[in-house]
Tab-separated table of C-alpha atoms in Angstrom:
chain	number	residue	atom	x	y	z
A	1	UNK	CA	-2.346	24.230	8.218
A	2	UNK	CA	-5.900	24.857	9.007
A	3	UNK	CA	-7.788	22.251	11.510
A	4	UNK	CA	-11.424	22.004	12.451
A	5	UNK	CA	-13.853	19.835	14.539
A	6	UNK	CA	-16.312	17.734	12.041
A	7	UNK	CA	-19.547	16.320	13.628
A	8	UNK	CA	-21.077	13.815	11.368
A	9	UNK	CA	-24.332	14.134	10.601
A	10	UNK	CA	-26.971	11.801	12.319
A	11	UNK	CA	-29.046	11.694	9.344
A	12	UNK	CA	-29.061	8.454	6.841
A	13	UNK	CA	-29.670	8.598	2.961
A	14	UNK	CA	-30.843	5.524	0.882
A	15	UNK	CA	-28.283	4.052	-1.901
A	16	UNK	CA	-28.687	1.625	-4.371
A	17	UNK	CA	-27.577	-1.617	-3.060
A	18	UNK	CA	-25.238	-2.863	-5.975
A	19	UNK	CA	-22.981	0.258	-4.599
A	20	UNK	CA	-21.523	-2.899	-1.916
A	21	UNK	CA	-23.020	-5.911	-3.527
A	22	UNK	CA	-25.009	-6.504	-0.564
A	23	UNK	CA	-28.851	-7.642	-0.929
A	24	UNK	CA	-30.002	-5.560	2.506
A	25	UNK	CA	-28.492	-2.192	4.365
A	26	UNK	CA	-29.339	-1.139	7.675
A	27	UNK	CA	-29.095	1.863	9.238
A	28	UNK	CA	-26.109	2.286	11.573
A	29	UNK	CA	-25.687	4.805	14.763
A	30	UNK	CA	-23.126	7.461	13.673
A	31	UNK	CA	-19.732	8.311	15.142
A	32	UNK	CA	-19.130	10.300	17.947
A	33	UNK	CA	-18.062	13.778	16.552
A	34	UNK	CA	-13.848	13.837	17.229
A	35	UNK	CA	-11.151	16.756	16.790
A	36	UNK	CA	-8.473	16.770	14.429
A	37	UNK	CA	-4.984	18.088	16.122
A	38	UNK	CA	-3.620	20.672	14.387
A	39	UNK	CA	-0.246	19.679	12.999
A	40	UNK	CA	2.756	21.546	14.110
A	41	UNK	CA	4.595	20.990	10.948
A	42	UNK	CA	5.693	23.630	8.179
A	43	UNK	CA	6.761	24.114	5.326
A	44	UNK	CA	8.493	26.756	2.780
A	45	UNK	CA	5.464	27.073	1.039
A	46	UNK	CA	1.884	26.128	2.398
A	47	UNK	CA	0.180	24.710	-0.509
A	48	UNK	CA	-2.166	22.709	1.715
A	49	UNK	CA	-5.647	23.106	3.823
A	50	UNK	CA	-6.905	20.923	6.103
A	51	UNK	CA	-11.327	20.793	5.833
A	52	UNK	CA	-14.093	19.567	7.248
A	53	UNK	CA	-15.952	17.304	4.435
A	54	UNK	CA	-19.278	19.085	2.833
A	55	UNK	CA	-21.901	18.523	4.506
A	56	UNK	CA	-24.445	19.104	2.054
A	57	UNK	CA	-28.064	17.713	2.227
A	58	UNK	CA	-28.098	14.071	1.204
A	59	UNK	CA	-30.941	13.041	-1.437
A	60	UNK	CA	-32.562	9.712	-1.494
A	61	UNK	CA	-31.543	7.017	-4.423
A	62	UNK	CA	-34.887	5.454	-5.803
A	63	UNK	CA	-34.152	2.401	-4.346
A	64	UNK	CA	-32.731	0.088	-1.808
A	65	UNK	CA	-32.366	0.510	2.068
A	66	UNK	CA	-31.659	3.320	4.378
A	67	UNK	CA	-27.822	3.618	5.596
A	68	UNK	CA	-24.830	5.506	6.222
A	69	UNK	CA	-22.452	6.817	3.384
A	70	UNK	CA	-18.675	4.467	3.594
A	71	UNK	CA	-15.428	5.224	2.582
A	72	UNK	CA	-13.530	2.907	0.005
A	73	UNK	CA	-11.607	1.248	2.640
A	74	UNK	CA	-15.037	0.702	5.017
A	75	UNK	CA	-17.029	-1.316	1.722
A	76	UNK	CA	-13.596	-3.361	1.435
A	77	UNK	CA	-14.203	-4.301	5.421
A	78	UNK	CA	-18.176	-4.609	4.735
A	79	UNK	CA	-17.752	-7.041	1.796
A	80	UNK	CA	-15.308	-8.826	3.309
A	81	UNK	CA	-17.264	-9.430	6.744
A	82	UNK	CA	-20.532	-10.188	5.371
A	83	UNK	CA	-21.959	-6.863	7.039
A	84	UNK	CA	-24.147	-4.651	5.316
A	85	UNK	CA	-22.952	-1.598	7.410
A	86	UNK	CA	-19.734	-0.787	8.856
A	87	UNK	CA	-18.610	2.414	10.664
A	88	UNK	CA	-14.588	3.393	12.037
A	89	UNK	CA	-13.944	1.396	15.282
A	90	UNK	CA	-16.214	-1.643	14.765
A	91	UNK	CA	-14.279	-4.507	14.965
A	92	UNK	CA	-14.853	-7.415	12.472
A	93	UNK	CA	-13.939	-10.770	11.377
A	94	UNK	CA	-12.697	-10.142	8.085
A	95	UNK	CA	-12.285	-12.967	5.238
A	96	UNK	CA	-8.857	-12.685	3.744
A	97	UNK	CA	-8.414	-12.945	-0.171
A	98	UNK	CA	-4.783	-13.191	-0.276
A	99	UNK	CA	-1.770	-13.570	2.272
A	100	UNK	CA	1.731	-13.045	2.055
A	101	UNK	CA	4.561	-13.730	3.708
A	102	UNK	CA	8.407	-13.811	3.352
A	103	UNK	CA	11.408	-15.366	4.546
A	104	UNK	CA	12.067	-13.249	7.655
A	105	UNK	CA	8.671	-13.585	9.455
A	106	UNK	CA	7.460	-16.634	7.392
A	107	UNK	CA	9.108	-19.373	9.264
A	108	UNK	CA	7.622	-17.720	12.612
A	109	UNK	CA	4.180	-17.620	11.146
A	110	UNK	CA	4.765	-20.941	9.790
A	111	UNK	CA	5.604	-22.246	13.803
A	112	UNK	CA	2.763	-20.615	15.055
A	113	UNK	CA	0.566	-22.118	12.292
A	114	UNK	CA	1.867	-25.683	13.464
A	115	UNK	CA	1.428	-25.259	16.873
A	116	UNK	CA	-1.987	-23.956	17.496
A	117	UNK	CA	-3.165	-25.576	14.016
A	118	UNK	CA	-1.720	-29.099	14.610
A	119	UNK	CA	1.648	-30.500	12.997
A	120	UNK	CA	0.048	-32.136	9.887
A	121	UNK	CA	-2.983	-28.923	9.567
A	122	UNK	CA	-3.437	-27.686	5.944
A	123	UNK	CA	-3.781	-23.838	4.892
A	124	UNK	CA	-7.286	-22.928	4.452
A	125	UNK	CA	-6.283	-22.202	0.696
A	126	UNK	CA	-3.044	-22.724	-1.108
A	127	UNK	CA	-4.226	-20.474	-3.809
A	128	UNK	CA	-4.043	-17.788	-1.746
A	129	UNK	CA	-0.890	-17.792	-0.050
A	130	UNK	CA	1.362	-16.244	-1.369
A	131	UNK	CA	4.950	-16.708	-0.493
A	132	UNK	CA	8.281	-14.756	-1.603
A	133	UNK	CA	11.704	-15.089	-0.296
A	134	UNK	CA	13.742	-11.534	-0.554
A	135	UNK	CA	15.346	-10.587	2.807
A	136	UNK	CA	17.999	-12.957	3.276
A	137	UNK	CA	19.236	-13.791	-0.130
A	138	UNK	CA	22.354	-14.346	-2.139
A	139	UNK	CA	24.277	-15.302	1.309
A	140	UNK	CA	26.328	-17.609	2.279
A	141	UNK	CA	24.737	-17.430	5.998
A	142	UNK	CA	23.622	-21.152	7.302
A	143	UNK	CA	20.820	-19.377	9.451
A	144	UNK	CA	19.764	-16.966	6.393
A	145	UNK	CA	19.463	-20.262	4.192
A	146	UNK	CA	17.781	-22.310	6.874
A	147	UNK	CA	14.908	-19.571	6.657
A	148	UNK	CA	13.976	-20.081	3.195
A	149	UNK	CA	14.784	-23.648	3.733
A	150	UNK	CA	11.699	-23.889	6.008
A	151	UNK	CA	9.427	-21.559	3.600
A	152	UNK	CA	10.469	-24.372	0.938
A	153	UNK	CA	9.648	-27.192	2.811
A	154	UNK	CA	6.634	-25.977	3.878
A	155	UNK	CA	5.118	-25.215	0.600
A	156	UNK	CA	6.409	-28.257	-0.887
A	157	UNK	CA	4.119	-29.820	2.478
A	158	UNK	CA	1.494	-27.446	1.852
A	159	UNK	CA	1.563	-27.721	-2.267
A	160	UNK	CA	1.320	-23.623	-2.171
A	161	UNK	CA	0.814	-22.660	-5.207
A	162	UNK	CA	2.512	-19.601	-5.371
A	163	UNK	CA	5.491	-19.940	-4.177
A	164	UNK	CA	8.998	-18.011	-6.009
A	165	UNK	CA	11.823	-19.749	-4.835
A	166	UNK	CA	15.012	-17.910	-4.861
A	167	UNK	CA	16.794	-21.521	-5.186
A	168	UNK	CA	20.445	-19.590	-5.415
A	169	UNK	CA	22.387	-21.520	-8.624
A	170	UNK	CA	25.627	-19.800	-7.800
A	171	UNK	CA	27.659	-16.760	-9.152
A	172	UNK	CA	24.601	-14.685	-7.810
A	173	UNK	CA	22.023	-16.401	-10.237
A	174	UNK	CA	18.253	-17.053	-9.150
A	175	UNK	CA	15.861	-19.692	-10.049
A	176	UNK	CA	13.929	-18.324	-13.558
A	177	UNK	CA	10.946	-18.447	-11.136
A	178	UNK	CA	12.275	-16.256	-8.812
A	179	UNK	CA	10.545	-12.507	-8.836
A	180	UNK	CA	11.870	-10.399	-6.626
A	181	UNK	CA	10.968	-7.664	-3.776
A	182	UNK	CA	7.391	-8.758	-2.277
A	183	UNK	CA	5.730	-5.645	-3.032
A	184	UNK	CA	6.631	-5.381	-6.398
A	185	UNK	CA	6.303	-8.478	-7.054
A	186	UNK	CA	2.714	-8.780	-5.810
A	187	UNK	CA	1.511	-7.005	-8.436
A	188	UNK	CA	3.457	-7.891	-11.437
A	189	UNK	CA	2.146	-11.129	-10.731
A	190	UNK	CA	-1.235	-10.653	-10.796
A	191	UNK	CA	-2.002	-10.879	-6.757
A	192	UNK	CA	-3.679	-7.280	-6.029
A	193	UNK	CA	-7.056	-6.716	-6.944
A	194	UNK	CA	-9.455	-3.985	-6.258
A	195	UNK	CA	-12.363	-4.357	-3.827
A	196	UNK	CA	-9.772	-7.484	-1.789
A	197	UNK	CA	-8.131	-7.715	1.349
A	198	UNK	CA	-4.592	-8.533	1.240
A	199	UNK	CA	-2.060	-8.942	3.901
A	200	UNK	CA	1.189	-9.138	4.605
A	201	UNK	CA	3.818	-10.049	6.558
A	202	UNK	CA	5.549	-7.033	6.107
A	203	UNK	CA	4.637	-2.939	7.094
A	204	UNK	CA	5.238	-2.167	3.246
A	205	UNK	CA	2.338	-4.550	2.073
A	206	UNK	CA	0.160	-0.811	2.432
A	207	UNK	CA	1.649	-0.626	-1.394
A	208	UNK	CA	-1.057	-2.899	-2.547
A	209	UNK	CA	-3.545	-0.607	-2.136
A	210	UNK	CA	-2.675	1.572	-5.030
A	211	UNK	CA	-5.136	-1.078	-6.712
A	212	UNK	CA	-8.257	-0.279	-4.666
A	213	UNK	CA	-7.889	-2.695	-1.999
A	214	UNK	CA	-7.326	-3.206	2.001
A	215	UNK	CA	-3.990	-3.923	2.107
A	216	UNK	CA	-1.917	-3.880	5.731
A	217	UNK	CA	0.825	-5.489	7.384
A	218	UNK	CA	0.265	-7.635	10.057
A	219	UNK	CA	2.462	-9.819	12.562
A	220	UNK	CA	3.269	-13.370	12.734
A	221	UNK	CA	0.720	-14.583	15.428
A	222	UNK	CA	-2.061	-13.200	12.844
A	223	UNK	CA	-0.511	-14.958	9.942
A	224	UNK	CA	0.032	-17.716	11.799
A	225	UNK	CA	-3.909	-17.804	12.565
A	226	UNK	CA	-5.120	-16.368	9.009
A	227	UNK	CA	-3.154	-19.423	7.684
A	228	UNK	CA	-5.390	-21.524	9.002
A	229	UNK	CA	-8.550	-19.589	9.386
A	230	UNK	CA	-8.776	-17.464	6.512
A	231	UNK	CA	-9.996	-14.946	8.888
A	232	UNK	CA	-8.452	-12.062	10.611
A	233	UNK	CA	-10.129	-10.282	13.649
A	234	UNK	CA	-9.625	-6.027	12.328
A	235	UNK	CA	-10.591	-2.544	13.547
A	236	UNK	CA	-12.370	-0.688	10.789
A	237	UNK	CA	-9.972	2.720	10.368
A	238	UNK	CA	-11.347	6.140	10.342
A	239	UNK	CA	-10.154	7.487	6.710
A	240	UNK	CA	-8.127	10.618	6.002
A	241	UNK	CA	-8.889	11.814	2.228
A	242	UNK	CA	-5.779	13.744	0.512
A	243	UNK	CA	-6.986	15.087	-2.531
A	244	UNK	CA	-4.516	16.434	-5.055
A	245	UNK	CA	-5.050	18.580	-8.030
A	246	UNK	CA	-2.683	20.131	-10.748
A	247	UNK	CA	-0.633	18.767	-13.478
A	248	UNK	CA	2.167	16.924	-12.520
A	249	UNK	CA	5.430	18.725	-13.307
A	250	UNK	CA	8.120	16.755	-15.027
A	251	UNK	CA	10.422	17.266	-11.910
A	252	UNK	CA	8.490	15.626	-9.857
A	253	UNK	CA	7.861	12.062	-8.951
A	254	UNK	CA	4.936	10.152	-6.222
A	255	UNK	CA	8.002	10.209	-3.900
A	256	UNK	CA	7.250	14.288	-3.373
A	257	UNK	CA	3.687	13.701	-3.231
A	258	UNK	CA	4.064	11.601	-0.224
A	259	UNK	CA	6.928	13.447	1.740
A	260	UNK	CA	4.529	16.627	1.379
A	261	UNK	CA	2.144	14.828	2.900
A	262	UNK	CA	3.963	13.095	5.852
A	263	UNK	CA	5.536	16.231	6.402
A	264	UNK	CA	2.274	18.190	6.756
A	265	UNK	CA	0.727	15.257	9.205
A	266	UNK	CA	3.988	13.631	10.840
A	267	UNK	CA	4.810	10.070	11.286
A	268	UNK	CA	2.463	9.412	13.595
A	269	UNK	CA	-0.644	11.926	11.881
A	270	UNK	CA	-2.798	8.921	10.581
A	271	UNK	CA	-1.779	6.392	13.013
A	272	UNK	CA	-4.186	3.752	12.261
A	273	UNK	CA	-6.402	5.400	10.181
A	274	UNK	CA	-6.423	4.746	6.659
A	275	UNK	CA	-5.206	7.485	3.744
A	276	UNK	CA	-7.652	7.732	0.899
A	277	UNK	CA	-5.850	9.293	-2.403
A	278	UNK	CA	-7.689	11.471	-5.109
A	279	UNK	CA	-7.720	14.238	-7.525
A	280	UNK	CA	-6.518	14.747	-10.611
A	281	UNK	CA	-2.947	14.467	-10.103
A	282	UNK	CA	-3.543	11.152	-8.361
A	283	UNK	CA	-5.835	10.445	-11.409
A	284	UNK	CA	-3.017	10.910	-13.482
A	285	UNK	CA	-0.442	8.933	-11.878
A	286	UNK	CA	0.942	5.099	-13.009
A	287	UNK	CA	0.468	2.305	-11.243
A	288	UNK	CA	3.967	2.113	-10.163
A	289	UNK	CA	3.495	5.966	-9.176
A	290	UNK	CA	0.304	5.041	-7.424
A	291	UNK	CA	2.777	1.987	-5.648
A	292	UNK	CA	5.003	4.442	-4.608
A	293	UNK	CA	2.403	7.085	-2.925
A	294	UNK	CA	0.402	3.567	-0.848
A	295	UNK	CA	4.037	2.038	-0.345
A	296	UNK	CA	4.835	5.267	2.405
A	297	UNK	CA	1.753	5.294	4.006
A	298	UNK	CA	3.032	3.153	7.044
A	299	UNK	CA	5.917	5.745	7.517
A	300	UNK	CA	2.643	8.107	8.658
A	301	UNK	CA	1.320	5.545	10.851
A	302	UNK	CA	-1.051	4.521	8.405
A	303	UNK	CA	-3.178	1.278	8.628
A	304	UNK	CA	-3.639	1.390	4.961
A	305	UNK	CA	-3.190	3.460	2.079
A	306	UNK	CA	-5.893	3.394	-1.360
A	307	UNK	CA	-6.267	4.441	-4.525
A	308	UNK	CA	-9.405	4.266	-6.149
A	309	UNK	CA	-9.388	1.828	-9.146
A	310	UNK	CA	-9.706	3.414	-13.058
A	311	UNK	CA	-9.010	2.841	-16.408
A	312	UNK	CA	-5.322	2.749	-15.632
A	313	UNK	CA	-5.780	0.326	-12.797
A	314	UNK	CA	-7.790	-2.396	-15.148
A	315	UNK	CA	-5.463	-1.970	-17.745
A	316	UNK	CA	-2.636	-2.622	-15.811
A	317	UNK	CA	-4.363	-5.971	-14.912
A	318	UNK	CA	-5.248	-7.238	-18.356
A	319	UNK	CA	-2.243	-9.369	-18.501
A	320	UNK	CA	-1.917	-9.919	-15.118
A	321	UNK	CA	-5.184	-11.864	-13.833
A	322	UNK	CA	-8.294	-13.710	-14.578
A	323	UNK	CA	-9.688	-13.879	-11.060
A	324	UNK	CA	-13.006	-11.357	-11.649
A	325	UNK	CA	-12.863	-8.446	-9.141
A	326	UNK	CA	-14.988	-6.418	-7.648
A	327	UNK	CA	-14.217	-2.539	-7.256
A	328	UNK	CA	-15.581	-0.009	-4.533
A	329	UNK	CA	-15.404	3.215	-4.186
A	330	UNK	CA	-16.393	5.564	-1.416
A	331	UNK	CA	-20.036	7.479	-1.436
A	332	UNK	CA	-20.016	10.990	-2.254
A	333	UNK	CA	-21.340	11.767	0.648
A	334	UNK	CA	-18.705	9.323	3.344
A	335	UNK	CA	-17.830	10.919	6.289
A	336	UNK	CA	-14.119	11.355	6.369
A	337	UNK	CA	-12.017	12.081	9.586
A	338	UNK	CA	-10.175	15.279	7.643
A	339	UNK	CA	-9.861	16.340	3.814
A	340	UNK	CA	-6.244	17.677	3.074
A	341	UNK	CA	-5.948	19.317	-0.142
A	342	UNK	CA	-3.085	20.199	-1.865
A	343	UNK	CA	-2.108	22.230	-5.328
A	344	UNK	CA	0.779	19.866	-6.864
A	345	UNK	CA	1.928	22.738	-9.767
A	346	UNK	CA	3.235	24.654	-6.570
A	347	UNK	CA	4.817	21.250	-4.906
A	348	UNK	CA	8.673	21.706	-5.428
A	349	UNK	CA	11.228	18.593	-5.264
A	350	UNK	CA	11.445	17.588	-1.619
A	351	UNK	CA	13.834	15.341	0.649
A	352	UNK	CA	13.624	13.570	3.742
A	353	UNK	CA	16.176	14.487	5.828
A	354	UNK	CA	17.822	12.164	8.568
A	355	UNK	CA	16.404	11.131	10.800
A	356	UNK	CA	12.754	11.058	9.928
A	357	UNK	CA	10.946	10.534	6.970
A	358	UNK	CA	8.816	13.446	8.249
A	359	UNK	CA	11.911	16.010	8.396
A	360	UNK	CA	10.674	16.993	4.817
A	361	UNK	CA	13.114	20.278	3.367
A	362	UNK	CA	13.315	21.080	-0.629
A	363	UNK	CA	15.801	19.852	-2.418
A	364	UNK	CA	17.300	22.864	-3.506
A	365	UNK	CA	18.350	23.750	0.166
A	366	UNK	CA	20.220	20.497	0.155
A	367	UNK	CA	22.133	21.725	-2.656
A	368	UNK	CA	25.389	21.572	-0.436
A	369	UNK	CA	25.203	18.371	1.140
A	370	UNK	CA	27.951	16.194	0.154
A	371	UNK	CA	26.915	13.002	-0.521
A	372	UNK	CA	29.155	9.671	-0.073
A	373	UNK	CA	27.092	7.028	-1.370
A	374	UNK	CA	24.502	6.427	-3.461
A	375	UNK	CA	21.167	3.527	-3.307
A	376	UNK	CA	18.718	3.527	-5.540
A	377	UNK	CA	16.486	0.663	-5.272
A	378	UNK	CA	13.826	-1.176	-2.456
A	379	UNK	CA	10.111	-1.795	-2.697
A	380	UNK	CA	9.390	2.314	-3.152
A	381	UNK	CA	12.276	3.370	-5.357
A	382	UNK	CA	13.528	-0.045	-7.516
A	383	UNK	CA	10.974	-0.365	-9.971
A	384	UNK	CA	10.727	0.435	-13.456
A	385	UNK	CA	10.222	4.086	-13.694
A	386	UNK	CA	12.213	4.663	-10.476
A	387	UNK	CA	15.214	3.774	-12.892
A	388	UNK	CA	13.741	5.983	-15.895
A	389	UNK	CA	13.882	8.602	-13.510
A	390	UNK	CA	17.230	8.090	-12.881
A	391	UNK	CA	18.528	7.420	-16.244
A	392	UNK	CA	16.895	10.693	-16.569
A	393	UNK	CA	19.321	12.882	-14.350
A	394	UNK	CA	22.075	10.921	-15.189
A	395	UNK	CA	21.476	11.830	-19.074
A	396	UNK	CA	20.209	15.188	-18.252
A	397	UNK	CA	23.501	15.961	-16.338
A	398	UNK	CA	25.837	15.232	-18.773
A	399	UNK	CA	28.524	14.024	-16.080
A	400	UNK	CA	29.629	11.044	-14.929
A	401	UNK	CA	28.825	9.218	-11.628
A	402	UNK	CA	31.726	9.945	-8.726
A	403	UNK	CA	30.646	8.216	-5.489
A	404	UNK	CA	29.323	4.351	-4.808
A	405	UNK	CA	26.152	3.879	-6.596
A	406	UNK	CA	24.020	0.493	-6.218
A	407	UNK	CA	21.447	0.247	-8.366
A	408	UNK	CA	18.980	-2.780	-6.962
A	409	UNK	CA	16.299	-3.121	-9.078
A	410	UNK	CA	13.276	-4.432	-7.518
A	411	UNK	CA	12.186	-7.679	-9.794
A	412	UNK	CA	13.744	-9.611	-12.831
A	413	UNK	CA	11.543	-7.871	-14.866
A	414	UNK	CA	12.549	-4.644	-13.795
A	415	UNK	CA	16.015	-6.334	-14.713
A	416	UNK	CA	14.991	-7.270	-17.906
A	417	UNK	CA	13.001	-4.191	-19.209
A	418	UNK	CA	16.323	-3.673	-20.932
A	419	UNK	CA	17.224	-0.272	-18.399
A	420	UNK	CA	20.325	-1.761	-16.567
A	421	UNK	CA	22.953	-3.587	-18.455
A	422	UNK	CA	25.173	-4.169	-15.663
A	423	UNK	CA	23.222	-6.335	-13.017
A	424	UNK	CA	26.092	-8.234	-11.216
A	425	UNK	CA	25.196	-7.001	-7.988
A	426	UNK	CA	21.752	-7.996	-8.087
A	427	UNK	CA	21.503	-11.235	-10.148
């Protein structure tokens, strides 16, 4: 994989101002030119390039003020701290739109809350916390329960809004409220948005961003302070823009998207930076696809993953929310750390052998592993058309299942989209 050195450009372009919302720009200092390390990784076939980004000769808008070209994910941080210009490695107070937490670090964040906050403090918002039991469920464990025992008493305290209580009825039955896995459940309930900051709890909460937001996990002393602030002190990430073209062949899935990519960069190739997805494969993709691609950016080292918000992205919210969002996208002309580009129609399936998510090999040259059990489920592989897929190769095969298989899908309404008939282990 080809590397290169990119020097930004120290000259500023004017933009229209309803690009960020913002009634004023000014002009910002540029980045200190940086290397990109070249990537030791291979593959059977190279079917990607790393590049410098154009650097073609910008052209003044009619109006507005003079300022630097953004990425997606550097508008989310602008917007959200009240700054008309941002650039990678400014650190800003950011306002949070939505936080979420779950029953293994909520009770933490919720003690840290109370402690620095006061015993009888309020949440800034209980419309915007978002809480969702899903680790220690369906247990008989006295310190599992006590966990969700405190998330319950808290939002009964708090009167959180959204709250989905697992409330275990017996025989493995949930509360009708309950949803399900956090990530999934996020958006099937209407909680990502494009142009928002979310966090989370939880390093998978990078899935959100397949709606065109900031999305990121963070720890319990930051929930613990967002709870009552609102605010979060971040880093603005340098962006890394993976741009995909080709029609999607039917054997493939967002899961090989993603292992081609963490295989070409490693798990530690965008450590805190954020991964920017486009082209027309990514164009092309679902929103649970687009789920699946943001869900794995962590297992690079990502801060956050995004993809840019279409037609399929507002459709997907019709149903789903009447909060009014704002969507950004990133200038044509944002400077971005390194463009990787790859050609999907030569992408064949691909694995990720132990012990690395980044020990990427085709599937073919696993032909002759045996395999002893079977999972098919989790925030990246339990939702809907994770089970199509499935159903898929089980029909296509024309043989029956031999070894352990637990299917664990994601949500109740993965449940009850009518694909899995059998859901005794699960519900």
């Amino acid at each position: 994989m080809a590397s290169s050195i990119i020097s930004p450009p120290s000259a500023t372009f004017i933009v229209k101002k309803k690009e960020l919302g913002r009634s004023a720009f000014s002009s910002s200092s540029s980045p200190s030119p940086f290397s990109v390390p070249k990537c030791n990784k291979s593959a059977a076939k190279k079917i990607v390039s790393a590049m410098a980004p154009q650097q073609a000769e910008r052209m003044p808008a009619t109006t507005g003020s003079v300022r630097t070209a953004m990425t997606l994910t550097e508008k989310i941080f602008a917007r959200a701290s009240e700054k008309p210009q941002l650039s990678p490695g400014d650190n800003v107070w950011v306002n949070v739109d939505t936080l979420m937490t779950h029953d293994i670090s909520g009770p933490g964040s919720i003690g840290i809350f109370k402690r620095e906050f006061g015993p009888d403090a309020k949440v800034w918002d209980r419309e915007k916390v978002v809480i969702i039991p899903d680790h220690y469920i369906f247990t008989a464990d006295k310190l599992a329960n006590r966990n969700v025992d405190i998330l319950r008493d808290f939002c009964n305290d708090q009167n959180i809004k959204y709250f989905y209580d697992i409330k275990d009825l017996g025989n493995f039955k949930a509360n009708p409220d309950y949803k399900g896995v956090c990530h999934v459940a996020l958006a099937q309930e209407g909680h990502c948005r494009p142009g928002e900051v979310l966090l989370g709890t939880d390093s998978h909460t990078c899935t959100a961003g397949a709606f065109g937001q900031f999305a990121t996990g963070i720890g319990n002393t930051d929930a613990g302070f967002v709870l009552g602030t609102g605010k979060l002190l971040l880093k603005v990430p340098p962006t890394l823009k993976f741009i995909m073209d080709g029609e999607m062949p039917d054997y493939l899935l967002a899961k090989d998207l993603i292992l081609q990519i963490i295989g070409e960069i490693s798990v530690a190739g965008a450590t805190y930076k954020s991964m920017e997805f486009a082209g027309t494969t990514v164009e092309s993709l679902t929103m649970e696809e687009r789920m699946t691609l943001c869900n794995m950016v962590i297992e690079a080292g990502g801060k956050n993953g995004v993809v840019p918000a279409d037609s399929t992205t507002f459709k997907y919210l019709e149903d789903k929310t009447t909060i009014p969002y704002e969507p950004v996208y990133s200038d044509a002309q944002a400077r971005f750390l390194t463009e990787y580009r790859f050609d999907i129609t030569k992408l064949e399936p691909l694995v990720a052998k132990p012990h690395s998510p980044d020990n990427r090999a085709l599937a073919r040259e696993c032909k002759d592993v045996k395999i002893d059990r079977v999972y098919i489920g989790s925030c990246t592989g339990g939702k809907t058309e994770d089970f199509m897929a499935v159903a898929k190769v089980f029909l296509a095969s024309g043989k029956k299942v031999k070894v352990p298989t637990f299917l664990v899908p994601a949500t109740r309404k993965v449940c009850n989209a009518g694909l899995i008939v059998e859901t005794s282990l699960y519900m």
